[in-house]
mmCIF file of C-alpha atoms in Angstrom:
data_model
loop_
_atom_site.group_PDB
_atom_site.id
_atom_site.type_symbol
_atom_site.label_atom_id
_atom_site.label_comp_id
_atom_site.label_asym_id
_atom_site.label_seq_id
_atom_site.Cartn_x
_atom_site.Cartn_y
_atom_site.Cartn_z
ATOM 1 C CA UNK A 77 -51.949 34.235 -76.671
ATOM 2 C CA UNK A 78 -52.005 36.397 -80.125
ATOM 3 C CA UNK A 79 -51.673 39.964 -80.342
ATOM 4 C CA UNK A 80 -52.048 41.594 -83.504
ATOM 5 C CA UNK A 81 -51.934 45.225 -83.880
ATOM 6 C CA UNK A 82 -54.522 47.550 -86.022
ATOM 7 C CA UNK A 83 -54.467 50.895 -87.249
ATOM 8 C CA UNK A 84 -58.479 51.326 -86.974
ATOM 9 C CA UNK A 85 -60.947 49.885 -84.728
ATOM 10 C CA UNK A 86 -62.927 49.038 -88.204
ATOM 11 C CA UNK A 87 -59.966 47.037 -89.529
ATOM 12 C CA UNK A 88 -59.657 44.734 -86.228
ATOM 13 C CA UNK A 89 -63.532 43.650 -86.573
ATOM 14 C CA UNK A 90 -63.119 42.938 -90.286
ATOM 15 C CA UNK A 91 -60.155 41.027 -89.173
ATOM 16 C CA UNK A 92 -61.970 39.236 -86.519
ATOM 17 C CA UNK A 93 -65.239 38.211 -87.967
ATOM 18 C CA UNK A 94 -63.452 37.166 -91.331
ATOM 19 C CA UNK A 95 -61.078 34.510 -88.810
ATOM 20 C CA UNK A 96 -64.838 33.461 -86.890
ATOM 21 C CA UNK A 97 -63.736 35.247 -83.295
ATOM 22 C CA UNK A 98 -66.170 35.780 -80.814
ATOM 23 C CA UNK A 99 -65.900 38.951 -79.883
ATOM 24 C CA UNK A 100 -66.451 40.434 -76.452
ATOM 25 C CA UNK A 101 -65.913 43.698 -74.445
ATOM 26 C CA UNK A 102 -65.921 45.058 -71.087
ATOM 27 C CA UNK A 103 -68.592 47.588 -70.682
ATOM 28 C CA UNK A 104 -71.296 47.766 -68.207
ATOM 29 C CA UNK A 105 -73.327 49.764 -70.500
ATOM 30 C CA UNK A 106 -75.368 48.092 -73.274
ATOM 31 C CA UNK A 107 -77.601 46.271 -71.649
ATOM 32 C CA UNK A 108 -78.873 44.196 -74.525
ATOM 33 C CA UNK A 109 -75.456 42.480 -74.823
ATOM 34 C CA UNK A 110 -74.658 42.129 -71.301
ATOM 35 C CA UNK A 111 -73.394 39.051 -69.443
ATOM 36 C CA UNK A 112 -72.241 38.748 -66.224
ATOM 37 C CA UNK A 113 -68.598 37.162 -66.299
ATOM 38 C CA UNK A 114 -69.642 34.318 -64.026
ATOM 39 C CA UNK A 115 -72.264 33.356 -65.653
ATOM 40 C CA UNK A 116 -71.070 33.391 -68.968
ATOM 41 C CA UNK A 117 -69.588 30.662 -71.086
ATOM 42 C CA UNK A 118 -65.702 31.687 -72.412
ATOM 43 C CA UNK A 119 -64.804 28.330 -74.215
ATOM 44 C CA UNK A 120 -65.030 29.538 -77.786
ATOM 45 C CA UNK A 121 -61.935 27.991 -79.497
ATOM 46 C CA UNK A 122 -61.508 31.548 -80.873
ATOM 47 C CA UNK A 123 -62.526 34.431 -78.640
ATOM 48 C CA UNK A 124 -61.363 38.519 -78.703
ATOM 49 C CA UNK A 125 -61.673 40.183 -75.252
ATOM 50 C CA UNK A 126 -61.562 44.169 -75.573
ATOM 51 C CA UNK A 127 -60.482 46.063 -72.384
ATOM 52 C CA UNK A 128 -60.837 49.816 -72.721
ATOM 53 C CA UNK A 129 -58.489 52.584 -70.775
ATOM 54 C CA UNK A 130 -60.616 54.094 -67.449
ATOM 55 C CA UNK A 131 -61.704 57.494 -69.158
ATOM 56 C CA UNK A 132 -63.406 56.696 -72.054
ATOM 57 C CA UNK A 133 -63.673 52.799 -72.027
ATOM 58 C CA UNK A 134 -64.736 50.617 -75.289
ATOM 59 C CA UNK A 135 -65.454 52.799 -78.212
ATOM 60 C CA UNK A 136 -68.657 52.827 -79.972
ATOM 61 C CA UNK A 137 -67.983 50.916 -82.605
ATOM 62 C CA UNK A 138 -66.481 47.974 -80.698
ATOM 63 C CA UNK A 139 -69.372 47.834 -78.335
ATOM 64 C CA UNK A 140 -71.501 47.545 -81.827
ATOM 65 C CA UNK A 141 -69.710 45.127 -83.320
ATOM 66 C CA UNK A 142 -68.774 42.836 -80.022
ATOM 67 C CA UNK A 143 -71.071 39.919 -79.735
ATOM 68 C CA UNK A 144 -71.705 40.207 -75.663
ATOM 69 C CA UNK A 145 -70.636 42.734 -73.249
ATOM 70 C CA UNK A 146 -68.833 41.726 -70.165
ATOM 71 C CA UNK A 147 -70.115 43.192 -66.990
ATOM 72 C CA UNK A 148 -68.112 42.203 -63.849
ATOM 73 C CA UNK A 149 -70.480 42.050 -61.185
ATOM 74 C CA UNK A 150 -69.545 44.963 -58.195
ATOM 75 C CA UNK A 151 -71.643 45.656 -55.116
ATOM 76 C CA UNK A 152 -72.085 49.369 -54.771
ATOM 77 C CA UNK A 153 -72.497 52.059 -56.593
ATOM 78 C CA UNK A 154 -68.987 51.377 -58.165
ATOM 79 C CA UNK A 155 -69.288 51.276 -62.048
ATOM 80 C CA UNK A 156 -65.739 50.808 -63.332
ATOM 81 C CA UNK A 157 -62.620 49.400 -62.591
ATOM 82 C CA UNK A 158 -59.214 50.360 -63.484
ATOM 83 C CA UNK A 159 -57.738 48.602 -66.424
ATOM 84 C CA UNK A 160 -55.271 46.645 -65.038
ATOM 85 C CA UNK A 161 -57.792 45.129 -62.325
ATOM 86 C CA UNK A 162 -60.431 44.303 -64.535
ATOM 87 C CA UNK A 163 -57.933 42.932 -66.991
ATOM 88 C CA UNK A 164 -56.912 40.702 -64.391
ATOM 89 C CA UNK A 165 -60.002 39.712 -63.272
ATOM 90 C CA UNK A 166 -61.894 39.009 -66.479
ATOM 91 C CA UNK A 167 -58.577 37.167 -68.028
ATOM 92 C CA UNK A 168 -57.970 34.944 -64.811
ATOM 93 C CA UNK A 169 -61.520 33.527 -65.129
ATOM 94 C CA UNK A 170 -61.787 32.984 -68.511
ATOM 95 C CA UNK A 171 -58.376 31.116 -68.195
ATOM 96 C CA UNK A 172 -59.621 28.884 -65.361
ATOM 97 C CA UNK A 173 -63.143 28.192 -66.950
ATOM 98 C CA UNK A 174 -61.286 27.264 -70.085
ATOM 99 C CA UNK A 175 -58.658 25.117 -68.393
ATOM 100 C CA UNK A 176 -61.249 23.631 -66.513
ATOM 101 C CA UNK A 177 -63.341 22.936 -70.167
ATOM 102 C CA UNK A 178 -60.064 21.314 -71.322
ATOM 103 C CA UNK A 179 -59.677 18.680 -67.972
ATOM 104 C CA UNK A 180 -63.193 18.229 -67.345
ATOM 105 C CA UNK A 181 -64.822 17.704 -71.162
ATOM 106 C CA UNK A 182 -62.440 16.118 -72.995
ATOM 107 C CA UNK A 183 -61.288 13.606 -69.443
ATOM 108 C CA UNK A 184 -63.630 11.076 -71.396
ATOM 109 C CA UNK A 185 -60.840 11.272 -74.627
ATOM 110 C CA UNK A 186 -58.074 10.550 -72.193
ATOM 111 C CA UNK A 187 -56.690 7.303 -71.880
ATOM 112 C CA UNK A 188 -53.650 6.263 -69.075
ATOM 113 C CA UNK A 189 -51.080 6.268 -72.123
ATOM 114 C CA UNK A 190 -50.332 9.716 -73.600
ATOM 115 C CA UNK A 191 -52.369 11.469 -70.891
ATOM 116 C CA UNK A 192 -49.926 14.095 -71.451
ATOM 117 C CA UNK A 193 -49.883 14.735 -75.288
ATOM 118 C CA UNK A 194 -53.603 15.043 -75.332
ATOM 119 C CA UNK A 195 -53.932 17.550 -72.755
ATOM 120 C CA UNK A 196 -51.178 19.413 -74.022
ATOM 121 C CA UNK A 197 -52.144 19.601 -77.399
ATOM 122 C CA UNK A 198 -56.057 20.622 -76.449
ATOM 123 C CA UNK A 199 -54.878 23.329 -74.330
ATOM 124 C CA UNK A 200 -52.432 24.453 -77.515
ATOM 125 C CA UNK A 201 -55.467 24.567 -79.361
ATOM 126 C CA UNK A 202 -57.097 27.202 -76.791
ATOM 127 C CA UNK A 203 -54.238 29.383 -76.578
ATOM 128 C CA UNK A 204 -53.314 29.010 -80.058
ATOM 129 C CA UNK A 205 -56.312 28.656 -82.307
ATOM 130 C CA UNK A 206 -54.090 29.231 -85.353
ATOM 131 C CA UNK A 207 -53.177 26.198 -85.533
#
């Protein structure tokens, strides 16, 4: 994982659409953008998740500039989660889906002998896409 830090929200997007991110938040609110997690594709090799704080959630701007919206699905009347939950939740299933992309589409590349250095260095490539 990378974690850069910005002084402006306006410098981070410049920063990610000049390196090709994909960039998503978590907001239940712009429903043009919207996806529900689960049904959602997360194996971009380069892909910004935003989390905002429980009282005022993604800014503006980010929810502008993001690409989709991330809405995980609640029954209820329940809108929001705290951060730390929906951090969780949203980061533990994008990990599994893209794990799963890495064993599952890219099995056919694998051959008995260096099993190992192939799925080590594709799943280097997802958590490092600096490389």
């Amino acid at each position: 994982m990378f974690v850069k830090h910005f002084d402006t929200v306006k410098e981070c997007i410049e920063h990610l659409r000049k390196n090709l991110y994909t960039i998503a938040v978590t907001s239940s609110h712009d429903k043009g953008k919207n996806v529900d997690l689960y049904e959602e594709e997360f194996t971009q090799k380069r892909l910004a998740v935003w989390f905002g704080n429980e009282a005022r959630g993604v800014s503006g701007e980010a929810i502008d500039a993001a690409d989709i919206c991330i809405r995980i699905p609640m029954g209820g009347i329940v809108e929001s989660l705290n951060l730390g939950t929906s951090t969780g939740i949203v980061l533990s299933f994008i990990s599994y889906q893209r794990l799963k992309f890495v064993f599952t589409y890219k099995k056919a590349r694998i051959k008995s002998r260096g099993l190992g250095k192939l799925i080590t260095r594709s799943w280097k490539d997802f958590i490092n896409p600096h490389r």
